[in-house]
Structure formats: structure tokens, C-alpha cells
XYZ file of N, CA and C in Angstrom:
348
model
N 79.502 123.464 66.726
C 79.184 124.748 66.145
C 77.956 125.371 66.801
N 77.086 124.566 67.395
C 75.878 125.093 68.013
C 76.145 125.698 69.383
N 77.240 125.327 70.038
C 77.556 125.845 71.368
C 78.158 127.236 71.226
N 77.560 128.195 71.945
C 78.077 129.564 71.891
C 78.755 129.985 73.185
N 78.425 129.325 74.298
C 79.026 129.617 75.597
C 79.146 128.314 76.374
N 80.052 128.293 77.342
C 80.260 127.093 78.139
C 80.580 127.493 79.570
N 80.004 126.792 80.547
C 80.345 126.987 81.961
C 80.926 125.679 82.481
N 81.976 125.776 83.289
C 82.640 124.599 83.835
C 82.719 124.743 85.345
N 82.323 123.712 86.070
C 82.405 123.693 87.523
C 83.756 123.141 87.950
N 84.332 123.711 88.994
C 85.659 123.317 89.475
C 85.596 122.003 90.242
N 85.815 120.928 89.551
C 85.947 119.595 90.141
C 87.103 118.927 89.410
N 87.679 117.883 89.972
C 88.753 117.207 89.238
C 88.231 116.680 87.900
N 88.740 117.221 86.833
C 88.264 116.838 85.509
C 89.333 116.081 84.744
N 88.937 115.008 84.086
C 89.885 114.295 83.236
C 90.442 115.230 82.172
N 91.712 115.068 81.883
C 92.333 115.837 80.819
C 93.232 116.956 81.298
N 93.124 117.351 82.541
C 94.023 118.399 83.018
C 95.287 117.751 83.551
N 96.342 118.502 83.633
C 97.657 117.928 83.907
C 97.797 117.332 85.300
N 97.003 117.752 86.259
C 97.116 117.201 87.605
C 96.183 116.045 87.882
N 95.515 115.534 86.867
C 94.500 114.501 87.048
C 95.017 113.276 87.794
N 96.128 112.726 87.365
C 96.621 111.486 87.965
C 96.944 111.661 89.449
N 97.551 112.764 89.826
C 97.903 112.964 91.236
C 96.686 113.316 92.071
N 95.703 113.965 91.492
C 94.500 114.333 92.240
C 93.686 113.104 92.594
N 93.527 112.182 91.668
C 92.688 111.024 91.947
C 93.261 110.171 93.069
N 94.560 110.201 93.263
C 95.155 109.420 94.352
C 94.703 109.943 95.712
N 94.451 111.240 95.827
C 94.006 111.819 97.095
C 92.514 111.647 97.317
N 91.791 111.382 96.278
C 90.342 111.227 96.382
C 90.010 109.740 96.371
N 90.067 109.119 97.538
C 89.931 107.666 97.666
C 88.688 107.132 96.990
N 87.603 107.894 97.040
C 86.352 107.375 96.495
C 86.400 107.203 94.983
N 87.246 107.964 94.293
C 87.374 107.774 92.847
C 87.864 106.353 92.562
N 88.955 105.962 93.194
C 89.505 104.618 92.964
C 88.549 103.538 93.444
N 87.944 103.750 94.600
C 86.995 102.766 95.133
C 85.822 102.572 94.181
N 85.239 103.665 93.715
C 84.068 103.579 92.845
C 84.400 103.004 91.474
N 85.659 103.083 91.049
C 86.050 102.547 89.742
C 86.091 101.021 89.716
N 86.175 100.387 90.865
C 86.222 98.923 90.922
C 84.906 98.323 90.446
N 84.989 97.318 89.613
C 83.797 96.657 89.096
C 83.152 95.809 90.190
N 81.895 96.055 90.484
C 81.042 95.290 91.404
C 81.358 95.468 92.888
N 82.595 95.758 93.258
C 82.944 95.845 94.676
C 82.145 96.913 95.420
N 82.087 98.155 94.947
C 81.312 99.150 95.687
C 79.843 98.748 95.827
N 79.266 98.226 94.756
C 77.861 97.819 94.810
C 77.645 96.769 95.893
N 78.541 95.803 95.973
C 78.406 94.736 96.974
C 78.585 95.255 98.392
N 79.532 96.147 98.586
C 79.794 96.651 99.937
C 78.761 97.675 100.395
N 78.203 98.435 99.472
C 77.237 99.481 99.822
C 75.828 98.917 99.973
N 75.491 97.866 99.214
C 74.129 97.316 99.214
C 73.641 97.013 100.636
N 72.492 97.562 100.977
C 71.916 97.364 102.301
C 72.487 98.304 103.355
N 73.498 99.068 102.971
C 74.151 100.008 103.895
C 74.198 101.417 103.288
N 73.237 101.699 102.436
C 73.244 102.971 101.715
C 73.250 104.176 102.662
N 72.453 104.114 103.721
C 72.416 105.247 104.654
C 73.786 105.438 105.300
N 74.392 104.351 105.752
C 75.718 104.451 106.372
C 76.736 105.029 105.395
N 76.688 104.560 104.151
C 77.642 105.027 103.153
C 77.461 106.519 102.876
N 76.226 106.914 102.603
C 75.960 108.313 102.270
C 76.296 109.225 103.445
N 75.896 108.850 104.646
C 76.147 109.720 105.804
C 77.641 109.839 106.100
N 78.370 108.746 105.984
C 79.816 108.786 106.215
C 80.510 109.611 105.139
N 80.108 109.407 103.894
C 80.689 110.146 102.775
C 80.465 111.643 102.951
N 79.243 112.027 103.280
C 78.934 113.448 103.458
C 79.676 114.035 104.653
N 79.766 113.288 105.729
C 80.466 113.785 106.919
C 81.936 114.042 106.615
N 82.509 113.210 105.766
C 83.920 113.375 105.407
C 84.135 114.516 104.426
N 83.203 114.711 103.529
C 83.393 115.640 102.425
C 82.954 117.073 102.703
N 81.984 117.283 103.576
C 81.427 118.620 103.765
C 81.955 119.278 105.024
N 82.396 120.510 104.876
C 82.928 121.270 106.007
C 81.833 121.509 107.044
N 80.659 121.943 106.579
C 79.543 122.228 107.480
C 78.665 120.986 107.586
N 78.813 120.242 108.653
C 78.071 118.988 108.816
C 76.577 119.202 109.027
N 76.157 120.423 109.268
C 74.727 120.687 109.430
C 74.041 120.924 108.085
N 74.805 120.897 107.007
C 74.238 121.130 105.685
C 73.128 120.137 105.372
N 73.340 118.885 105.716
C 72.347 117.837 105.480
C 71.952 117.229 106.812
N 70.648 117.217 107.094
C 70.201 116.560 108.323
C 69.889 115.095 108.004
N 69.610 114.278 109.018
C 69.364 112.848 108.775
C 68.245 112.572 107.770
N 67.229 113.421 107.728
C 66.143 113.213 106.757
C 66.644 113.411 105.331
N 67.517 114.399 105.126
C 68.103 114.616 103.797
C 68.943 113.413 103.381
N 69.752 112.941 104.300
C 70.612 111.790 104.019
C 69.763 110.571 103.687
N 68.655 110.401 104.397
C 67.756 109.271 104.141
C 67.195 109.322 102.723
N 66.905 110.515 102.227
C 66.398 110.660 100.855
C 67.451 110.198 99.853
N 68.687 110.642 100.031
C 69.779 110.208 99.150
C 69.979 108.693 99.236
N 69.974 108.169 100.454
C 70.204 106.736 100.647
C 69.089 105.911 100.025
N 67.852 106.364 100.182
C 66.716 105.638 99.602
C 66.819 105.619 98.077
N 67.202 106.745 97.501
C 67.374 106.806 96.046
C 68.507 105.892 95.597
N 69.584 105.878 96.353
C 70.738 105.046 96.011
C 70.397 103.561 96.097
N 69.449 103.211 96.957
C 69.073 101.813 97.158
C 68.168 101.270 96.054
N 67.625 102.133 95.219
C 66.760 101.662 94.138
C 67.575 100.841 93.138
N 66.938 99.857 92.501
C 67.667 98.996 91.562
C 68.426 99.790 90.495
N 69.695 99.468 90.355
C 70.526 100.063 89.320
C 71.124 101.415 89.654
N 70.670 102.051 90.732
C 71.139 103.404 91.044
C 72.602 103.427 91.481
N 72.986 102.530 92.366
C 74.376 102.538 92.820
C 75.298 102.234 91.646
N 74.942 101.225 90.852
C 75.776 100.894 89.695
C 75.863 102.081 88.745
N 74.756 102.739 88.496
C 74.767 103.904 87.614
C 75.707 104.985 88.115
N 75.687 105.225 89.408
C 76.585 106.216 89.995
C 78.039 105.819 89.871
N 78.317 104.537 90.069
C 79.698 104.057 89.989
C 80.204 104.078 88.550
N 79.317 103.873 87.593
C 79.730 103.860 86.184
C 80.282 105.210 85.752
N 79.821 106.296 86.366
C 80.389 107.608 86.047
C 81.883 107.602 86.347
N 82.259 107.075 87.501
C 83.677 107.007 87.875
C 84.438 106.052 86.956
N 83.792 104.973 86.558
C 84.450 103.973 85.704
C 84.728 104.503 84.305
N 84.014 105.525 83.912
C 84.233 106.103 82.579
C 85.335 107.160 82.576
N 85.863 107.514 83.747
C 86.811 108.623 83.834
C 88.119 108.381 83.085
N 88.619 107.164 83.059
C 89.875 106.906 82.337
C 89.698 107.186 80.845
N 88.592 106.729 80.277
C 88.328 106.996 78.860
C 88.079 108.484 78.634
N 87.376 109.126 79.577
C 87.142 110.566 79.469
C 88.460 111.336 79.503
N 89.378 110.886 80.345
C 90.685 111.539 80.457
C 91.429 111.462 79.125
N 91.443 110.291 78.527
C 92.123 110.119 77.241
C 91.483 111.008 76.172
N 90.158 111.059 76.156
C 89.467 111.901 75.175
C 89.754 113.378 75.424
N 89.768 113.780 76.697
C 90.015 115.189 77.030
C 91.409 115.626 76.605
N 92.383 114.732 76.721
C 93.737 115.070 76.271
C 93.755 115.354 74.771
N 92.943 114.627 74.030
C 92.837 114.878 72.590
C 92.129 116.205 72.325
N 91.044 116.463 73.074
C 90.290 117.706 72.877
C 91.151 118.933 73.155
N 92.086 118.804 74.110
C 92.930 119.943 74.481
C 93.821 120.405 73.333
N 94.032 119.552 72.367
C 94.894 119.913 71.242
C 94.263 120.996 70.367
N 92.939 121.116 70.429
C 92.220 122.134 69.654
C 91.429 122.994 70.638
N 91.986 124.140 71.072
C 91.302 124.988 72.054
C 89.929 125.449 71.567
N 89.021 125.639 72.514
C 87.689 126.137 72.188
C 87.772 127.577 71.710
N 86.904 127.914 70.802
C 86.877 129.273 70.266
C 85.633 130.014 70.730
N 85.087 129.616 71.876
C 83.902 130.260 72.436
C 84.227 130.735 73.847
N 83.444 131.675 74.390
C 83.665 132.098 75.773
C 83.427 130.936 76.739
N 84.278 130.830 77.751
C 84.156 129.770 78.753
C 84.137 130.413 80.133
N 83.158 130.027 80.953
C 83.071 130.488 82.334
C 83.569 129.372 83.230
N 84.612 129.619 84.001
C 85.131 128.633 84.946
C 84.688 128.989 86.352
N 84.062 128.046 87.060
C 83.574 128.273 88.420
C 84.421 127.501 89.404
N 84.793 128.125 90.483
C 85.580 127.449 91.511
C 85.346 128.104 92.856
N 85.889 127.494 93.868
C 85.710 128.124 95.172
C 86.231 127.291 96.291
């Protein structure tokens, strides 16, 4: 009742009808959902992981220079950071189930959808 407006960013969101087919194309979703495996494979290789991930995902490879990537990698290397990031992906199945329930009662407030 306290929410009067909502903005949504265009990313694959649990609860929409194409969720299952979209996650199959996004390899990192499935990889990150594995318990402990990503943490073990990424540990000590954070810079390599972040730089490869960004190179694959961003159209303009000049968006992030090596110093920017180093900042992300250093943050990811801190204790608990990689696991914390992976846990977001691990919660997606439960989020999807909850979102399907939420869809049964449409929102009665203005919603801004962002995409591009």
C-alpha cells in the first residue's frame, strides 16, 4: 500500500512466460546457480573472469578499461563477495515461483518499464 509508483529495468525476470527459454541462452545464469562450483573456479582468477565476462557481454569493449575491470575484480575477490553474487542467481528459481503467484493479482499503481 505504501508503493505509489514502480520502475522496472528490462532484464530477464523470473515470472514472465519466456523465463525458462531465456535462461538457457544465458550460460552464466546456469553456471552461477551451481553450488560452490563458480566460487572454486573463479577464486584467484577474478580479473580473468570479469574481463572475459565483460568482453562477451558488452558491445562496446572500450566501455571498461583494464583499470575499471581491476576494480571489479578486486571487489569480487574480497571474502564472501563472489558467493554473495552467485546467491542472487541461486534465488531465481524461488523468485520465479513467487512471481508467477504475484502475476495473479495485477498491480494497481503506475509502472514504468525500461528497455533498450
